Amino acid sequence: MRLIPALTALLVLATLYLVVMERDAVMRFAQGERVALSELNPLAPEPEAAPERPAPDPTTESASAPAAESGAAAPAADTGQADAPDPVAVVALRSTAREIDSAVELRGETEAAREVELRAETSGLVISEPRPKGTRVEAGEVLCRLDPGDRDAALAEARARLAEARARIPEARARLAEAEARLDEAELNATAATQLSEDGFASRTRVASTTAAVRSAEAGVETARSQLESVKANVESAEAAVTSAETEMARLTIEAPFPGLLESETAELGSLLQPGGLCATVLGLDPIRLVGFVPETEVERIEEGARAGARLVSGRELVGEVTFLSRSADPTTRTFRVEITVPNPDLSVRDGQTAEIVIEADGAMAHLLPQSALTLNDAGTLGVRTVTAEDRARFVPVTLLRDTATGVWVEGLPETAEVIVRGQEYVTDGVPVAVTYREATQ
């Protein structure tokens, strides 16, 4: 066991000697120069002189020159082969483009096509029996009826005044006709008196008297006409009063404006409704709307009248068409409202159900690839890496169309492409690859 410390001490002494005494030789040796053993160890024997080579024969020298040249060229070729990178092993699949229905997918909800709160326009006690919520109602069906009170009497009085006003019209017209006849008589008398006065058979006093009679008759006509217009005005006033009383009576019954369902119970019997008081809420569920919001990147692909479908959370499927596409974006989400109208004759689809909406759009040629095949280049562009005819990698930008359970549909590739699905993260454009192919996803 004492031999190890002794050997260690000898190694340390030898190292110190070389570092201190033979520093220059050690440095040249470290830089790759050849150093004779005598320079490191002065006690080492001198190397024997190498034997002298015989002088080369000129004929032999000329014959061996091509061989020397080929020998010099060989290492150069070996050096070039050593600089070329080794191919990277990757897995690829041969994909062929297929036409798919490039639909726009959204998440939305069902919404009643109509919803109205029926409120009272006048005050009164409810005298109709209440209707329970969920009842199906038809257009024009009475939902709330109010106590008329003294409105019947007011209507009867208005109608009586109207009849009285209308009865005065013949009397006023008769007075007008009488006044017009007196005017005609006065004008004839005045004309006759004037002619007689010109011939000297009537005095000037008679002419003045007949002229005054004409003026009086004209005033009578104007008075009669005024009385007739007053009677007509009274008739119109009475008609307005009757209309107002009838309107007030019509406000006592609140009817359903369209067929639908009662979302709330009608007003309770005996309750007092003031103007604006709620009678009932009616929902129009046939047809029903599907409402979603389209991002601005997809809005150009949707047109009014396009077919659309939806699947409710319950699994039920609905089919309709786009009836409205907003022209103004939501200021917060920058999305556009789209509405799809769907028939709902049995009212089985409710308001506010969640739906997955698919809107028909123009088809496109796309490739079905594994999602793991997608990658990004240095600029952050989404794409895939393909294999060229020279077995080298190349990046191709793609556009993601749809994500499915079996893979992703992308466009931007040629009709047939060899897409790297494993190892694409370890190669760049132009790098040689050793490809192993696998079957494409169906």
JSON list of N, CA and C in Angstrom, two decimals, residues 108-112 288-292 308-312 318-321 323-324 337-342 349-350 353-358:
[
{"chain": "A", "resi": 108, "resn": "GLY", "atom": "N", "xyz": [-73.90, 28.84, -30.78]},
{"chain": "A", "resi": 108, "resn": "GLY", "atom": "CA", "xyz": [-74.92, 29.85, -30.56]},
{"chain": "A", "resi": 108, "resn": "GLY", "atom": "C", "xyz": [-76.02, 29.32, -29.66]},
{"chain": "A", "resi": 109, "resn": "GLU", "atom": "N", "xyz": [-77.20, 29.90, -29.82]},
{"chain": "A", "resi": 109, "resn": "GLU", "atom": "CA", "xyz": [-78.34, 29.50, -29.00]},
{"chain": "A", "resi": 109, "resn": "GLU", "atom": "C", "xyz": [-79.63, 29.77, -29.78]},
{"chain": "A", "resi": 110, "resn": "THR", "atom": "N", "xyz": [-80.68, 29.11, -29.31]},
{"chain": "A", "resi": 110, "resn": "THR", "atom": "CA", "xyz": [-81.99, 29.34, -29.90]},
{"chain": "A", "resi": 110, "resn": "THR", "atom": "C", "xyz": [-82.59, 30.60, -29.31]},
{"chain": "A", "resi": 111, "resn": "GLU", "atom": "N", "xyz": [-83.43, 31.24, -30.11]},
{"chain": "A", "resi": 111, "resn": "GLU", "atom": "CA", "xyz": [-84.05, 32.49, -29.67]},
{"chain": "A", "resi": 111, "resn": "GLU", "atom": "C", "xyz": [-85.44, 32.58, -30.27]},
{"chain": "A", "resi": 112, "resn": "ALA", "atom": "N", "xyz": [-86.43, 33.00, -29.46]},
{"chain": "A", "resi": 112, "resn": "ALA", "atom": "CA", "xyz": [-87.79, 33.14, -29.96]},
{"chain": "A", "resi": 112, "resn": "ALA", "atom": "C", "xyz": [-87.84, 34.18, -31.06]},
{"chain": "A", "resi": 288, "resn": "ILE", "atom": "N", "xyz": [-88.55, 29.40, -35.12]},
{"chain": "A", "resi": 288, "resn": "ILE", "atom": "CA", "xyz": [-87.59, 29.80, -34.10]},
{"chain": "A", "resi": 288, "resn": "ILE", "atom": "C", "xyz": [-86.28, 30.18, -34.77]},
{"chain": "A", "resi": 289, "resn": "ARG", "atom": "N", "xyz": [-85.53, 31.04, -34.09]},
{"chain": "A", "resi": 289, "resn": "ARG", "atom": "CA", "xyz": [-84.26, 31.51, -34.65]},
{"chain": "A", "resi": 289, "resn": "ARG", "atom": "C", "xyz": [-83.08, 30.85, -33.94]},
{"chain": "A", "resi": 290, "resn": "LEU", "atom": "N", "xyz": [-82.02, 30.60, -34.72]},
{"chain": "A", "resi": 290, "resn": "LEU", "atom": "CA", "xyz": [-80.71, 30.20, -34.19]},
{"chain": "A", "resi": 290, "resn": "LEU", "atom": "C", "xyz": [-79.80, 31.41, -34.34]},
{"chain": "A", "resi": 291, "resn": "VAL", "atom": "N", "xyz": [-79.22, 31.84, -33.25]},
{"chain": "A", "resi": 291, "resn": "VAL", "atom": "CA", "xyz": [-78.42, 33.06, -33.25]},
{"chain": "A", "resi": 291, "resn": "VAL", "atom": "C", "xyz": [-76.98, 32.69, -32.91]},
{"chain": "A", "resi": 292, "resn": "GLY", "atom": "N", "xyz": [-76.04, 33.17, -33.73]},
{"chain": "A", "resi": 292, "resn": "GLY", "atom": "CA", "xyz": [-74.61, 32.98, -33.49]},
{"chain": "A", "resi": 292, "resn": "GLY", "atom": "C", "xyz": [-73.86, 34.24, -33.89]},
{"chain": "A", "resi": 308, "resn": "ALA", "atom": "N", "xyz": [-78.25, 25.91, -43.50]},
{"chain": "A", "resi": 308, "resn": "ALA", "atom": "CA", "xyz": [-77.52, 25.79, -42.23]},
{"chain": "A", "resi": 308, "resn": "ALA", "atom": "C", "xyz": [-78.18, 24.71, -41.39]},
{"chain": "A", "resi": 309, "resn": "GLY", "atom": "N", "xyz": [-77.39, 24.13, -40.53]},
{"chain": "A", "resi": 309, "resn": "GLY", "atom": "CA", "xyz": [-77.89, 23.12, -39.61]},
{"chain": "A", "resi": 309, "resn": "GLY", "atom": "C", "xyz": [-77.36, 23.37, -38.23]},
{"chain": "A", "resi": 310, "resn": "ALA", "atom": "N", "xyz": [-77.97, 22.72, -37.26]},
{"chain": "A", "resi": 310, "resn": "ALA", "atom": "CA", "xyz": [-77.56, 22.90, -35.87]},
{"chain": "A", "resi": 310, "resn": "ALA", "atom": "C", "xyz": [-77.84, 21.61, -35.11]},
{"chain": "A", "resi": 311, "resn": "ARG", "atom": "N", "xyz": [-77.06, 21.42, -34.08]},
{"chain": "A", "resi": 311, "resn": "ARG", "atom": "CA", "xyz": [-77.26, 20.28, -33.19]},
{"chain": "A", "resi": 311, "resn": "ARG", "atom": "C", "xyz": [-77.37, 20.81, -31.77]},
{"chain": "A", "resi": 312, "resn": "LEU", "atom": "N", "xyz": [-78.49, 20.49, -31.12]},
{"chain": "A", "resi": 312, "resn": "LEU", "atom": "CA", "xyz": [-78.71, 20.92, -29.75]},
{"chain": "A", "resi": 312, "resn": "LEU", "atom": "C", "xyz": [-77.93, 20.03, -28.79]},
{"chain": "A", "resi": 318, "resn": "LEU", "atom": "N", "xyz": [-81.37, 20.29, -36.28]},
{"chain": "A", "resi": 318, "resn": "LEU", "atom": "CA", "xyz": [-82.28, 21.23, -36.91]},
{"chain": "A", "resi": 318, "resn": "LEU", "atom": "C", "xyz": [-81.70, 21.69, -38.25]},
{"chain": "A", "resi": 319, "resn": "VAL", "atom": "N", "xyz": [-82.58, 22.01, -39.19]},
{"chain": "A", "resi": 319, "resn": "VAL", "atom": "CA", "xyz": [-82.16, 22.47, -40.51]},
{"chain": "A", "resi": 319, "resn": "VAL", "atom": "C", "xyz": [-82.96, 23.72, -40.85]},
{"chain": "A", "resi": 320, "resn": "GLY", "atom": "N", "xyz": [-82.27, 24.75, -41.35]},
{"chain": "A", "resi": 320, "resn": "GLY", "atom": "CA", "xyz": [-82.92, 25.99, -41.75]},
{"chain": "A", "resi": 320, "resn": "GLY", "atom": "C", "xyz": [-82.06, 26.74, -42.74]},
{"chain": "A", "resi": 321, "resn": "GLU", "atom": "N", "xyz": [-82.25, 28.05, -42.82]},
{"chain": "A", "resi": 321, "resn": "GLU", "atom": "CA", "xyz": [-81.47, 28.87, -43.72]},
{"chain": "A", "resi": 321, "resn": "GLU", "atom": "C", "xyz": [-81.18, 30.21, -43.08]},
{"chain": "A", "resi": 323, "resn": "THR", "atom": "N", "xyz": [-81.24, 33.92, -42.56]},
{"chain": "A", "resi": 323, "resn": "THR", "atom": "CA", "xyz": [-82.19, 34.98, -42.91]},
{"chain": "A", "resi": 323, "resn": "THR", "atom": "C", "xyz": [-81.68, 36.36, -42.56]},
{"chain": "A", "resi": 324, "resn": "PHE", "atom": "N", "xyz": [-80.60, 36.45, -41.79]},
{"chain": "A", "resi": 324, "resn": "PHE", "atom": "CA", "xyz": [-80.07, 37.77, -41.42]},
{"chain": "A", "resi": 324, "resn": "PHE", "atom": "C", "xyz": [-78.59, 37.65, -41.13]},
{"chain": "A", "resi": 337, "resn": "ARG", "atom": "N", "xyz": [-73.47, 39.33, -35.99]},
{"chain": "A", "resi": 337, "resn": "ARG", "atom": "CA", "xyz": [-74.62, 38.50, -35.63]},
{"chain": "A", "resi": 337, "resn": "ARG", "atom": "C", "xyz": [-75.21, 37.86, -36.88]},
{"chain": "A", "resi": 338, "resn": "VAL", "atom": "N", "xyz": [-75.49, 36.57, -36.78]},
{"chain": "A", "resi": 338, "resn": "VAL", "atom": "CA", "xyz": [-76.14, 35.83, -37.87]},
{"chain": "A", "resi": 338, "resn": "VAL", "atom": "C", "xyz": [-77.34, 35.11, -37.29]},
{"chain": "A", "resi": 339, "resn": "GLU", "atom": "N", "xyz": [-78.46, 35.13, -38.04]},
{"chain": "A", "resi": 339, "resn": "GLU", "atom": "CA", "xyz": [-79.69, 34.50, -37.60]},
{"chain": "A", "resi": 339, "resn": "GLU", "atom": "C", "xyz": [-80.12, 33.47, -38.64]},
{"chain": "A", "resi": 340, "resn": "ILE", "atom": "N", "xyz": [-80.54, 32.31, -38.14]},
{"chain": "A", "resi": 340, "resn": "ILE", "atom": "CA", "xyz": [-81.00, 31.21, -38.98]},
{"chain": "A", "resi": 340, "resn": "ILE", "atom": "C", "xyz": [-82.43, 30.88, -38.55]},
{"chain": "A", "resi": 341, "resn": "THR", "atom": "N", "xyz": [-83.34, 30.86, -39.51]},
{"chain": "A", "resi": 341, "resn": "THR", "atom": "CA", "xyz": [-84.74, 30.57, -39.23]},
{"chain": "A", "resi": 341, "resn": "THR", "atom": "C", "xyz": [-85.02, 29.09, -39.44]},
{"chain": "A", "resi": 342, "resn": "VAL", "atom": "N", "xyz": [-85.64, 28.47, -38.43]},
{"chain": "A", "resi": 342, "resn": "VAL", "atom": "CA", "xyz": [-85.91, 27.03, -38.46]},
{"chain": "A", "resi": 342, "resn": "VAL", "atom": "C", "xyz": [-87.39, 26.82, -38.14]},
{"chain": "A", "resi": 349, "resn": "VAL", "atom": "N", "xyz": [-88.86, 23.10, -29.70]},
{"chain": "A", "resi": 349, "resn": "VAL", "atom": "CA", "xyz": [-87.57, 23.76, -29.47]},
{"chain": "A", "resi": 349, "resn": "VAL", "atom": "C", "xyz": [-87.82, 24.98, -28.59]},
{"chain": "A", "resi": 350, "resn": "ARG", "atom": "N", "xyz": [-87.10, 25.07, -27.51]},
{"chain": "A", "resi": 350, "resn": "ARG", "atom": "CA", "xyz": [-87.32, 26.13, -26.54]},
{"chain": "A", "resi": 350, "resn": "ARG", "atom": "C", "xyz": [-86.37, 27.31, -26.77]},
{"chain": "A", "resi": 353, "resn": "GLN", "atom": "N", "xyz": [-81.79, 27.50, -25.84]},
{"chain": "A", "resi": 353, "resn": "GLN", "atom": "CA", "xyz": [-81.01, 26.27, -25.85]},
{"chain": "A", "resi": 353, "resn": "GLN", "atom": "C", "xyz": [-79.70, 26.46, -26.60]},
{"chain": "A", "resi": 354, "resn": "THR", "atom": "N", "xyz": [-78.63, 25.85, -26.08]},
{"chain": "A", "resi": 354, "resn": "THR", "atom": "CA", "xyz": [-77.31, 25.93, -26.72]},
{"chain": "A", "resi": 354, "resn": "THR", "atom": "C", "xyz": [-77.29, 25.07, -27.97]},
{"chain": "A", "resi": 355, "resn": "ALA", "atom": "N", "xyz": [-76.65, 25.58, -29.02]},
{"chain": "A", "resi": 355, "resn": "ALA", "atom": "CA", "xyz": [-76.63, 24.86, -30.30]},
{"chain": "A", "resi": 355, "resn": "ALA", "atom": "C", "xyz": [-75.27, 25.02, -30.95]},
{"chain": "A", "resi": 356, "resn": "GLU", "atom": "N", "xyz": [-74.83, 23.94, -31.61]},
{"chain": "A", "resi": 356, "resn": "GLU", "atom": "CA", "xyz": [-73.63, 23.97, -32.46]},
{"chain": "A", "resi": 356, "resn": "GLU", "atom": "C", "xyz": [-74.11, 24.17, -33.90]},
{"chain": "A", "resi": 357, "resn": "ILE", "atom": "N", "xyz": [-73.76, 25.29, -34.48]},
{"chain": "A", "resi": 357, "resn": "ILE", "atom": "CA", "xyz": [-74.30, 25.71, -35.78]},
{"chain": "A", "resi": 357, "resn": "ILE", "atom": "C", "xyz": [-73.25, 25.48, -36.87]},
{"chain": "A", "resi": 358, "resn": "VAL", "atom": "N", "xyz": [-73.68, 24.96, -37.99]},
{"chain": "A", "resi": 358, "resn": "VAL", "atom": "CA", "xyz": [-72.83, 24.76, -39.17]},
{"chain": "A", "resi": 358, "resn": "VAL", "atom": "C", "xyz": [-73.54, 25.41, -40.35]}
]
